[in-house]
Every structure is written in structure tokens, then in C-alpha cells.
mmCIF file of C-alpha atoms in Angstrom:
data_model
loop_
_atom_site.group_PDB
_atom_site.id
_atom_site.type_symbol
_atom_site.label_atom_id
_atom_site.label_comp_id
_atom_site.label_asym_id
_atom_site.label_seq_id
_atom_site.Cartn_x
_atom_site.Cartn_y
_atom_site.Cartn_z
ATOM 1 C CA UNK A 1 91.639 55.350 92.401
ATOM 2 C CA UNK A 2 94.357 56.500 95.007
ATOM 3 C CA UNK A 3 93.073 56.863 99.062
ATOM 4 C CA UNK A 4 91.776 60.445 99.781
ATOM 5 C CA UNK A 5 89.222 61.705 101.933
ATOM 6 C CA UNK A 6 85.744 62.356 100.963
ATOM 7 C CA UNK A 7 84.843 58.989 99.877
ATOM 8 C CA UNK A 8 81.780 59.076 101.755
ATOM 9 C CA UNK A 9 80.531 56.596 99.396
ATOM 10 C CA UNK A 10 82.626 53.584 101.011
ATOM 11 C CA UNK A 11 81.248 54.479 104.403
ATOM 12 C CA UNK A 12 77.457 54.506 103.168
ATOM 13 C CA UNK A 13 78.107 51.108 101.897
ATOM 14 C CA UNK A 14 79.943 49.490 104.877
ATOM 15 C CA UNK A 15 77.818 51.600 107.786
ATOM 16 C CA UNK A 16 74.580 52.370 106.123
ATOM 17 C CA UNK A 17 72.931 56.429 106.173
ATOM 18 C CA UNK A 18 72.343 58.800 103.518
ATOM 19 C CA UNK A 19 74.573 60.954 102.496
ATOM 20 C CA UNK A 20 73.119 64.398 104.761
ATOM 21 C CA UNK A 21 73.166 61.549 107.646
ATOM 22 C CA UNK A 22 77.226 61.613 107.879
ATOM 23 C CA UNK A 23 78.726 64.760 109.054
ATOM 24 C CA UNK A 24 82.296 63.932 106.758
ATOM 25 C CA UNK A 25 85.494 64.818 108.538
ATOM 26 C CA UNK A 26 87.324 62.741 106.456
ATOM 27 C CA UNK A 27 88.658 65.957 104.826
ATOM 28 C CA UNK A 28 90.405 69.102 105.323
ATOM 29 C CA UNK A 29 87.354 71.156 103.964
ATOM 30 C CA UNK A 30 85.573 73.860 105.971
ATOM 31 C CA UNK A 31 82.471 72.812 107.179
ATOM 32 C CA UNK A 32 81.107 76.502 107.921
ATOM 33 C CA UNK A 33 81.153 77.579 104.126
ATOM 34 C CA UNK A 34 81.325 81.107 102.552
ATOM 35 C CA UNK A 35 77.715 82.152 102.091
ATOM 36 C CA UNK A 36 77.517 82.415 98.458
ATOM 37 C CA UNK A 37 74.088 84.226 97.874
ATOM 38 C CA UNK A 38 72.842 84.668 95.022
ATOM 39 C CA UNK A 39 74.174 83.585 91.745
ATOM 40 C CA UNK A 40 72.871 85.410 88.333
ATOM 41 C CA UNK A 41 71.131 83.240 85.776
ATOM 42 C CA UNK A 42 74.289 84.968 83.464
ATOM 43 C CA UNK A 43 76.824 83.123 85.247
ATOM 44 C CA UNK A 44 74.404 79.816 84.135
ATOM 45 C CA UNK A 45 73.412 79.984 80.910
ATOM 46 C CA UNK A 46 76.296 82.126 79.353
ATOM 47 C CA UNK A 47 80.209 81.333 78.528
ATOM 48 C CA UNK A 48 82.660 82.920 80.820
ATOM 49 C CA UNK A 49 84.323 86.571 79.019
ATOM 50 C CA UNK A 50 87.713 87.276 79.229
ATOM 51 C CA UNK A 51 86.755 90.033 81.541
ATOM 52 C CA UNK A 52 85.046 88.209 83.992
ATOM 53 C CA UNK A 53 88.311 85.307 84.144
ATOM 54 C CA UNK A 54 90.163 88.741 84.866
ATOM 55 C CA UNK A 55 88.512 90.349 87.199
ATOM 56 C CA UNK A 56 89.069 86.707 89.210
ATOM 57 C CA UNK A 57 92.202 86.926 88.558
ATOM 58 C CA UNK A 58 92.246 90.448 90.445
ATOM 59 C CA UNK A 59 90.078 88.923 93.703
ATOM 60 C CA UNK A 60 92.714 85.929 93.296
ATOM 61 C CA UNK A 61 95.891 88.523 93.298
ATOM 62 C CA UNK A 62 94.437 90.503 96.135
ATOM 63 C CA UNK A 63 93.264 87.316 98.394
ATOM 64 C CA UNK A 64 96.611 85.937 98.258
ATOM 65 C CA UNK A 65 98.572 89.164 98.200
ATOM 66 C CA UNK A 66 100.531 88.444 95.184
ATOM 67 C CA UNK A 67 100.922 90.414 91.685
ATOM 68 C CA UNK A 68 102.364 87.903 89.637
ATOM 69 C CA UNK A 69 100.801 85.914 87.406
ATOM 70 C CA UNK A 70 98.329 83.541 87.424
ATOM 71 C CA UNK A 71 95.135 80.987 86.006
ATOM 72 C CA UNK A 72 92.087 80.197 87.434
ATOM 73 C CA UNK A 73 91.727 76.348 87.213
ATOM 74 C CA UNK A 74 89.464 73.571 88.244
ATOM 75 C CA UNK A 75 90.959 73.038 91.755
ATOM 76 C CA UNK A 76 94.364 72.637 92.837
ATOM 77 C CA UNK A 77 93.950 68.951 91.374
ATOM 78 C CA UNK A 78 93.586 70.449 87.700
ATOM 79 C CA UNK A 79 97.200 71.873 88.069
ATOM 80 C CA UNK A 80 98.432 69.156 89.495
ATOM 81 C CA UNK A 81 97.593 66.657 86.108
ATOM 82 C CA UNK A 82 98.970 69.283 84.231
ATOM 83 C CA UNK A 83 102.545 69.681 86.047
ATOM 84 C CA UNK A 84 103.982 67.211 83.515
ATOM 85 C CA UNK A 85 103.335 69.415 80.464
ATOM 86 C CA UNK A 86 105.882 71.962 82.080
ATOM 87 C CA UNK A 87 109.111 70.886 81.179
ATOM 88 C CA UNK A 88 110.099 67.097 79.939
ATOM 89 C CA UNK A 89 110.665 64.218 81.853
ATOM 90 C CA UNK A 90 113.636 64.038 84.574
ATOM 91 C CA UNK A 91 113.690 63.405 88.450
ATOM 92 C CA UNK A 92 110.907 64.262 90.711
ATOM 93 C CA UNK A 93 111.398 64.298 94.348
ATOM 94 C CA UNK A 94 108.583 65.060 96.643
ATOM 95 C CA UNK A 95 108.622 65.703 100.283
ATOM 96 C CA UNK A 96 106.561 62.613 101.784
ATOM 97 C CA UNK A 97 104.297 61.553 103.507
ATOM 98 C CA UNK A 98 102.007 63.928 101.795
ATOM 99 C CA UNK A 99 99.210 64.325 98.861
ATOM 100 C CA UNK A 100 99.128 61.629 97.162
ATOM 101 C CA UNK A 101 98.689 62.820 93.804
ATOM 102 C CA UNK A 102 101.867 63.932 92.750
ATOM 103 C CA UNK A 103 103.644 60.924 92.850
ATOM 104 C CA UNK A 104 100.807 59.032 90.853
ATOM 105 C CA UNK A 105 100.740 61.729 88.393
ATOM 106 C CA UNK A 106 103.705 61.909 87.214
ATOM 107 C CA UNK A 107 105.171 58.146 87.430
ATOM 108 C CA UNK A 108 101.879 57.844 84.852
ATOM 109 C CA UNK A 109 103.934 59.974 82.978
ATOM 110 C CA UNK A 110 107.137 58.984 83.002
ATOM 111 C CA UNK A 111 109.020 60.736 85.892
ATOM 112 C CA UNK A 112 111.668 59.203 87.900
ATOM 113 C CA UNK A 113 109.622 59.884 91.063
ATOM 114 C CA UNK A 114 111.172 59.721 94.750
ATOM 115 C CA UNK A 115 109.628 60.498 97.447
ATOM 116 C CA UNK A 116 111.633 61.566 100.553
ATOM 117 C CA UNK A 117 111.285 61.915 104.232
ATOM 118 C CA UNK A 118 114.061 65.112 104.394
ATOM 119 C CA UNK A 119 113.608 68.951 103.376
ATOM 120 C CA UNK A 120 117.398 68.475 102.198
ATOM 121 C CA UNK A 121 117.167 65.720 99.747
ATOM 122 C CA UNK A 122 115.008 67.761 97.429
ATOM 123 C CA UNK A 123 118.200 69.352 96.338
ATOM 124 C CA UNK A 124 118.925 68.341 93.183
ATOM 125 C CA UNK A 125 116.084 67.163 91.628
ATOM 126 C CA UNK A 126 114.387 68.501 88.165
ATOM 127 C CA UNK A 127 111.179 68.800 89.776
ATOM 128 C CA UNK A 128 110.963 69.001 93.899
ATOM 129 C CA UNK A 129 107.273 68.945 95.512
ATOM 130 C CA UNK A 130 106.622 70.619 98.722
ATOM 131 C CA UNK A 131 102.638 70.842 100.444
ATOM 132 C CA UNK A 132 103.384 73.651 102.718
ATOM 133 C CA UNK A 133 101.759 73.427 105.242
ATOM 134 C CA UNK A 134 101.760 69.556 104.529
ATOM 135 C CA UNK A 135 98.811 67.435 104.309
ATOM 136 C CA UNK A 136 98.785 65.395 106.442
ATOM 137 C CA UNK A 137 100.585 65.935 109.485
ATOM 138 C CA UNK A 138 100.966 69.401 108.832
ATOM 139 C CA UNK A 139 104.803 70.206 108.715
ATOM 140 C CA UNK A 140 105.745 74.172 107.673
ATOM 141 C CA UNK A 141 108.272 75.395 105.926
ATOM 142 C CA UNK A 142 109.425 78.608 105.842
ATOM 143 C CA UNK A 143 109.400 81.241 103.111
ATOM 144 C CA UNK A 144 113.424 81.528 103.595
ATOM 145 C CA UNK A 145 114.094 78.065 103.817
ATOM 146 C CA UNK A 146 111.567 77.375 100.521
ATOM 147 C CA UNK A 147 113.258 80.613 98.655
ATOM 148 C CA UNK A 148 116.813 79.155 99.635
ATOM 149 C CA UNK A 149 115.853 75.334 98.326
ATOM 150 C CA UNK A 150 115.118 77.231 94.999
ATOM 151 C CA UNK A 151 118.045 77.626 93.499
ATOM 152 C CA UNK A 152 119.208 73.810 93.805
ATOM 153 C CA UNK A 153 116.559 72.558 92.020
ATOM 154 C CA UNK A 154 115.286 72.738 88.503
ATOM 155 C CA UNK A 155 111.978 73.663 89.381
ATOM 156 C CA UNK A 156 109.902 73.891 93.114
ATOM 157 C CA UNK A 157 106.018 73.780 93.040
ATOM 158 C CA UNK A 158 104.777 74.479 96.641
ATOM 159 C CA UNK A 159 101.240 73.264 97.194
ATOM 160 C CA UNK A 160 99.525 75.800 99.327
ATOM 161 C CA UNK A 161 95.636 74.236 99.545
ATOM 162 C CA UNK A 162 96.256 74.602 103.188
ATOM 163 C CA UNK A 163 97.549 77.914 103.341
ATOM 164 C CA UNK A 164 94.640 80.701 103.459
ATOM 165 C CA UNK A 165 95.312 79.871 107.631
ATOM 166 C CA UNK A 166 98.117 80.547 107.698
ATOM 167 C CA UNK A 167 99.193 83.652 105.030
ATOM 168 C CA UNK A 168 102.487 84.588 106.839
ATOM 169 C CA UNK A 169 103.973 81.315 105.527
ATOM 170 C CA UNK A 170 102.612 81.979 101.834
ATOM 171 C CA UNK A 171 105.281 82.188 98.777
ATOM 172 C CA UNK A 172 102.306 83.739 96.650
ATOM 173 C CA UNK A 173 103.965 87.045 97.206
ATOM 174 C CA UNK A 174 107.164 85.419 95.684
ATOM 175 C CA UNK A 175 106.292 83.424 92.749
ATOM 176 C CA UNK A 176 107.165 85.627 89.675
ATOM 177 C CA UNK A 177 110.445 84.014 90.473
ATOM 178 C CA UNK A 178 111.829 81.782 87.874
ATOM 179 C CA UNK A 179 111.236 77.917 87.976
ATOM 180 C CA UNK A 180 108.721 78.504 91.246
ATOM 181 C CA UNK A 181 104.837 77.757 90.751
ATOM 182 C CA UNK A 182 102.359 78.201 93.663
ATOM 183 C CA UNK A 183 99.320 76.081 94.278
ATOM 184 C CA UNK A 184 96.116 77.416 95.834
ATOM 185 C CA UNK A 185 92.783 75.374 96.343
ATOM 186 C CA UNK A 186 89.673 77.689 96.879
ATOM 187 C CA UNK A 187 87.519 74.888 97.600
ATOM 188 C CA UNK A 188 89.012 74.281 101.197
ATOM 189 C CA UNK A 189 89.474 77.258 103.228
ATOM 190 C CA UNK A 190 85.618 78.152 102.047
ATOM 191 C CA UNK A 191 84.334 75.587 102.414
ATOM 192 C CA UNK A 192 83.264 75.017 98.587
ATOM 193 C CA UNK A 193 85.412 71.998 97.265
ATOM 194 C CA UNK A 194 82.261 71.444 94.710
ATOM 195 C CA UNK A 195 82.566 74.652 92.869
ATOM 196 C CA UNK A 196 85.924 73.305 91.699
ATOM 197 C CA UNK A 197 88.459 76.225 91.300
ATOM 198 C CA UNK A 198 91.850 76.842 92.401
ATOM 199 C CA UNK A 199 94.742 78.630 90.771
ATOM 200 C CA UNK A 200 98.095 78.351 89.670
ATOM 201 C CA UNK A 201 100.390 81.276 90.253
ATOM 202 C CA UNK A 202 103.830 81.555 88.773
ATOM 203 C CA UNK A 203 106.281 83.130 86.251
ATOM 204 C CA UNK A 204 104.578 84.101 83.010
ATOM 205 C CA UNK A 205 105.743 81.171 81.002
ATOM 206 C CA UNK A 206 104.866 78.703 83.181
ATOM 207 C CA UNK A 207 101.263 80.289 84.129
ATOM 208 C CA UNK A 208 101.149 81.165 80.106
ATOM 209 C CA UNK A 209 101.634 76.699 79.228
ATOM 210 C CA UNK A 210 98.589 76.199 82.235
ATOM 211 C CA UNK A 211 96.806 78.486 80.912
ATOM 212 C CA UNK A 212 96.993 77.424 77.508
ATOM 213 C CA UNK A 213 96.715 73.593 78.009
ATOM 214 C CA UNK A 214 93.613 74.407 80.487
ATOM 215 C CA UNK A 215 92.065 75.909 77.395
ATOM 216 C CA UNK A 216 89.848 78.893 77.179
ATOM 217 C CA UNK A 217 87.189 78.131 79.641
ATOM 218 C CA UNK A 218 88.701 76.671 82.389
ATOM 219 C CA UNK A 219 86.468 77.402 85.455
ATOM 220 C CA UNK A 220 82.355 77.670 85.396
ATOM 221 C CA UNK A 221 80.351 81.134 85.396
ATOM 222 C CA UNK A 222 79.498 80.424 89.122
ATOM 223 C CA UNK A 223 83.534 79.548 90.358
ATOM 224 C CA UNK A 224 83.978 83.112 89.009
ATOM 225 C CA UNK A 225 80.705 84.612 90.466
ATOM 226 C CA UNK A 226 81.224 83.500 93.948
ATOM 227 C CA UNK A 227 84.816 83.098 93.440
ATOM 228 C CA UNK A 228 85.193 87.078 93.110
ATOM 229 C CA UNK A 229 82.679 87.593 96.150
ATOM 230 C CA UNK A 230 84.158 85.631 98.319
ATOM 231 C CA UNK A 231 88.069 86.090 97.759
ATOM 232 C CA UNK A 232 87.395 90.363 98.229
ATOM 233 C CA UNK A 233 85.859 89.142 101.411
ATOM 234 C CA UNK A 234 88.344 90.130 103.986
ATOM 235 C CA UNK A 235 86.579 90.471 106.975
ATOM 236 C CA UNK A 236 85.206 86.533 106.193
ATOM 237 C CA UNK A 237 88.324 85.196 105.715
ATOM 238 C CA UNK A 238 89.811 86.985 109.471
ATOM 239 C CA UNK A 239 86.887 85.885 111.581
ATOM 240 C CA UNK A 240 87.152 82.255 109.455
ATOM 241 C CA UNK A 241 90.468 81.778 110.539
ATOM 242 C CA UNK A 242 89.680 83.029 113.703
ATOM 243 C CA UNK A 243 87.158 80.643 114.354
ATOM 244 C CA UNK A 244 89.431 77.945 112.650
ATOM 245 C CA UNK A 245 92.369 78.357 115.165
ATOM 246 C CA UNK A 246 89.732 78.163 118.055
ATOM 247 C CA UNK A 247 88.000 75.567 116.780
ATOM 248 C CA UNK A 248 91.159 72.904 116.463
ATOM 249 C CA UNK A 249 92.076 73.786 120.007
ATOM 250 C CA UNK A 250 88.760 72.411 121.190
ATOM 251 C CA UNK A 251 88.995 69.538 118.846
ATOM 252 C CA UNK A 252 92.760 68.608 120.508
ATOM 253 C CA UNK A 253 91.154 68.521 123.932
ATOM 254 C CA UNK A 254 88.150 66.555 123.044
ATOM 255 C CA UNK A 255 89.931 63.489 121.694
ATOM 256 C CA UNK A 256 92.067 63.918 124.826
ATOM 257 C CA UNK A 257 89.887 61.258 126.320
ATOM 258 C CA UNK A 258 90.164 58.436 123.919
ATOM 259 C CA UNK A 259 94.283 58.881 124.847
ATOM 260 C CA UNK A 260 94.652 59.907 121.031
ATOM 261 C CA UNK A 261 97.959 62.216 120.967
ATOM 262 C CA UNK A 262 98.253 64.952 117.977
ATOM 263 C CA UNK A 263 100.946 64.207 115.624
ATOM 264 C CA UNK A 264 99.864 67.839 113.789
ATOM 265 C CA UNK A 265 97.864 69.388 111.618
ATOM 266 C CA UNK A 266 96.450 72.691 110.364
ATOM 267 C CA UNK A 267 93.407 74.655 111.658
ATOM 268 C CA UNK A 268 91.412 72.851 109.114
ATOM 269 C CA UNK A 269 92.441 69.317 109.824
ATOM 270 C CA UNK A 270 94.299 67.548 112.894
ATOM 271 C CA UNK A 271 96.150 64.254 112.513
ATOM 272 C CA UNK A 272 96.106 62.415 115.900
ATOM 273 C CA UNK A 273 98.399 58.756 116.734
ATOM 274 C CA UNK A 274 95.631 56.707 118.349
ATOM 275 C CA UNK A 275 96.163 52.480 119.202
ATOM 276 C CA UNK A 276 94.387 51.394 116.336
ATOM 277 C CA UNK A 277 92.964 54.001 113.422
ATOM 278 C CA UNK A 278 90.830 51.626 112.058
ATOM 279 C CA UNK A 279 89.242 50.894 115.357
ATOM 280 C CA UNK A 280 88.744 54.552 116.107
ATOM 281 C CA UNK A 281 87.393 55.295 112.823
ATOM 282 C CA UNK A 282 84.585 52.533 113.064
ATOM 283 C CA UNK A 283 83.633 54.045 116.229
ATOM 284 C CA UNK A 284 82.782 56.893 115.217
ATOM 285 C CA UNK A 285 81.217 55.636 111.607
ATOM 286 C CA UNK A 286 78.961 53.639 113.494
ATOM 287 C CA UNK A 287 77.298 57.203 114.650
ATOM 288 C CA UNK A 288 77.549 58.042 111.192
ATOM 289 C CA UNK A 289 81.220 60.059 111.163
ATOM 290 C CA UNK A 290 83.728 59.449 109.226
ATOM 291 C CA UNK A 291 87.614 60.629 109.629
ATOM 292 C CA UNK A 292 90.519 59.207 107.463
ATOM 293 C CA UNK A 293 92.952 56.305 108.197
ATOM 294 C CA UNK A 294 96.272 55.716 106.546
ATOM 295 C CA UNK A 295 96.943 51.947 104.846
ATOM 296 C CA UNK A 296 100.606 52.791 105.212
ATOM 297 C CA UNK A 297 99.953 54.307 109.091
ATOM 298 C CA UNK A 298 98.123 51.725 110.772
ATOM 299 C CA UNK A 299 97.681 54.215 114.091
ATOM 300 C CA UNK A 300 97.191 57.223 112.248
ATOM 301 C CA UNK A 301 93.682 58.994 112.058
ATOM 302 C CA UNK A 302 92.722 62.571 110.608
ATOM 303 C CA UNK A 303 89.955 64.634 111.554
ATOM 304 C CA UNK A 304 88.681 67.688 110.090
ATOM 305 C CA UNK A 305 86.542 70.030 112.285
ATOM 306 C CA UNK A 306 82.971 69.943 112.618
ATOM 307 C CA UNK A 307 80.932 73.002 111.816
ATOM 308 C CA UNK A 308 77.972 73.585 113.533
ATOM 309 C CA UNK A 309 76.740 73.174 117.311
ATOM 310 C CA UNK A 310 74.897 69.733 116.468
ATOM 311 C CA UNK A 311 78.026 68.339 114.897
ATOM 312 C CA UNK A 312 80.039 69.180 118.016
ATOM 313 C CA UNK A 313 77.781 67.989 120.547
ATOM 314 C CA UNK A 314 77.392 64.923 118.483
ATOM 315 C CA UNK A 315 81.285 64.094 118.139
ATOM 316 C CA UNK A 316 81.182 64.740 121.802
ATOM 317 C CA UNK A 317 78.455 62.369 122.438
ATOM 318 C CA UNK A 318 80.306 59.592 120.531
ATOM 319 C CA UNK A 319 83.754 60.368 122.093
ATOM 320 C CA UNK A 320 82.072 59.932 125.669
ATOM 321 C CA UNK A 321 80.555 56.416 124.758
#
């Protein structure tokens, strides 16, 4: 299995705790989650309708300001195994450092992967990969500059799991272009990675091959449910990212004092250069919090943001040790 966050398991084994002991910020998932309410025993027991994937499909359009098309999938990850399927084999080239999916998908595949350090060298390739903003240090892109790269390449998918912060930098709007395809994860932004949905939005042939290899029932009863709820939700979403932007200004000057310096980041998760990542991150696992370290970026650590109160005064109270 490739490193990601969220593998709370290896820190149970190697610093002890239950699982509701750890407050995880090894991720870039909201910790304040969209309160889902109630769920009918419908959306349980009975097979998603056509109409109901639809109407998600509306909340989905009207979340992410966009009326092309698009499929409801099982998180931005289900789209991702799927990219291959699109077109046949050729070069890949994908912005790096960044998600490391991609890259593992489609070498398993047979791509001619590359991954590259410059926005320019993407030109060119059959298949260029962009996480905008980027995961993890957070470089943006502009919509110009991304629109502009589309024409010199065969085809751009822009992963934007990131980008419910940030909306102004969002190709959604864009993406009945030809040869672009949009990625959105739900699961981050509110705060429900375990409901598994995303989407994949796009021209109509390239949405209609997702769609069709996803197969008919893609997403559960309850991603479409709370899905619809919570994607209408505007006045959620503004005082979320409100909160968000506040919140990783506060996080920036509370690791001030371990003379950790931010490298970047999103509202959701901050990537900071400290002496020794692996150093930091035991400190704070030994209080039963664990952030994310990079084998390749010995000094690198990531923290999401803690939700409530407790979690902050906690963080604090290990910071100050």
C-alpha cells in the first residue's frame, strides 16, 4: 500500500490508544463535519433510482457552480483507478510532489509515467495531472494558466479534492471543454471521507466511459441522502470556510514555537519544514496525535486542523511541553 494519511492503524500499534483516543491530523479532512441528521431507512434498505443519482447530480452542479456533465463516484479515489480506461496507453506527466496515486495507478497499467517538478513540462504529454490546489504543499494554479496548458496536451485532469476553499480557483465551471476532466472529493471539505463519494465532471464522453465503467450503482443511498443535503447547503459551506481560513492562521502561529516554518498548504491542511519530521511527529503521537511525514522529505511534516476546543487546547498543551 502507498504512504497516505489516515493510517491511524500504524500509530495505535507503535504508540498504543484506541482509535477515539487519537485526534488524526494526519489528513486533510475536516474535523468539524456537516451535520448529517437524519437518514431514511429508504436510503438503507433500498437500491439507489435514477432519480435520486440525478437529483445529486443537480446539488453536485449547483455546489460547484458548473453545468456540465458529471458522475457521482465513490470518492475522488474511484476516478482516479478508472483514468486509465479513458483513452489507451501513452505518456503521463504529473506535476510532483503531489498525490500519490496517480503515478501508481497508471504505471500498474502501463503508462509511461513522469513526474515533474515544472508547470511547463506538462506540455506535451498524452495525459498531464495537476492537484490544484496541490496536496501537499499546496501550490495554485490558475484557471488561465490551467485553460492555456490545455491545448498542449492530449488530455488535463485537474484534481480539485482541495478546492471547495477555495472556489475562485475552480475549473468546474469550465470542464465541458474537450479532453479536460475535473476531480472533486466530498469527503474532505465536510468532513465525511467515510461516506465515500466524489464526482467526476467533464465532457460527455468522458463522464459517459466513468459512468459506464462505475456501473449502475455507483454511490450508497446515504452518499446521495446527505450528499444532496449538504452540497444545497450554502450558508454551511461560507461559515465552513470561514472558520477554515481562521482556523489555519491560528494553527501557523502555534507551531511558531517549535521554530517549524510553513512551506504551504490549504485551509484544510498546512505543511510546515521542521529539523526532523519524524522527531516532531513522535512528539506529538506520544499525546496521542498524529500528523504525516514524508519518506522522500525527511523535514517535512503536515498537519490538518483540529476541530473542537479540546483538540486545540490539547495540541497546545503538547506544543508547550
Amino acid at each position: 500500500m502507498r504512504e497516505h494519511g489516515g493510517n491511524l492503524d500504524l500509530a495505535q500499534q507503535r504508540f498504543g490508544g484506541r482509535a477515539e483516543d487519537w485526534i488524526d491530523l494526519s489528513t486533510g479532512i475536516n474535523r468539524v463535519p456537516y451535520p448529517v441528521g437524519e437518514v431514511s431507512m429508504r436510503a438503507w434498505s433500498a437500491l439507489p433510482s435514477r432519480a435520486e443519482i440525478d437529483a445529486l447530480h443537480q446539488a453536485a452542479r449547483h455546489a460547484y457552480r458548473t453545468s456540465a456533465p458529471l458522475v457521482a463516484m465513490g470518492g475522488a479515489q474511484a476516478a482516479i483507478q478508472l483514468l486509465p480506461q479513458l483513452a489507451p496507453c501513452g505518456r503521463a506527466r504529473i506535476l510532483a510532489p503531489t498525490y500519490n496515486e496517480y503515478a501508481g495507478v497508471l504505471s500498474a497499467t502501463g503508462w509511461d509515467v513522469e513526474e515533474v517538478r515544472d508547470f511547463e513540462a506538462l506540455a506535451g504529454a498524452d495525459l498531464a495531472i495537476i492537484v490544484n490546489p496541490n496536496n501537499p504543499d499546496g501550490r495554485c494554479h490558475t484557471p488561465n494558466d490551467l485553460l492555456a496548458l490545455l491545448p498542449r496536451v492530449g488530455r488535463l485532469v485537474v484534481d480539485e479534492s482541495f478546492a471547495d476553499v477555495v472556489p475562485h480557483l475552480s475549473l468546474a465551471p469550465e470542464a465541458d471543454r474537450p479532453r479536460l476532466l475535473i476531480l472533486r472529493s466530498f469527503g474532505k471539505f465536510y468532513g465525511l471521507a467515510g461516506l465515500r463519494l466524489g464526482f467526476a465532471i467533464g465532457n460527455a464522453a468522458d463522464v459517459g466511459k466513468l459512468a459506464a465503467a462505475s456501473g449502475p450503482w455507483p454511490i450508497s443511498g446515504a452518499a446521495i441522502a446527505i450528499g444532496c443535503r449538504a452540497l444545497f447547503d450554502d450558508a454551511w459551506a461560507e461559515a465552513t470556510t470561514a472558520r477554515l481560513v481562521r482556523d489555519s492562521i491560528r494553527l501557523d502561529a502555534m507551531v511558531q514555537s517549535q521554530g517549524w516554518s510553513l512551506i504551504g498548504g490549504t485551509p484544510l491542511f498546512r505543511l510546515y519544514e521542521t529539523p526532523d519530521a519524524l522527531t516532531a511527529q513522535d512528539k506529538l503521537a506520544r499525546a496521542h496525535i498524529w500528523s504525516r511525514v514524508f519518506a522522500k522529505e525527511p523535514t517535512w511534516l503536515r498537519l490538518g486542523l483540529p476541530g473542537n476546543e479540546a483538540e486545540w487546547s490539547r495540541l497546545a498543551e503538547v506544543l508547550a511541553r
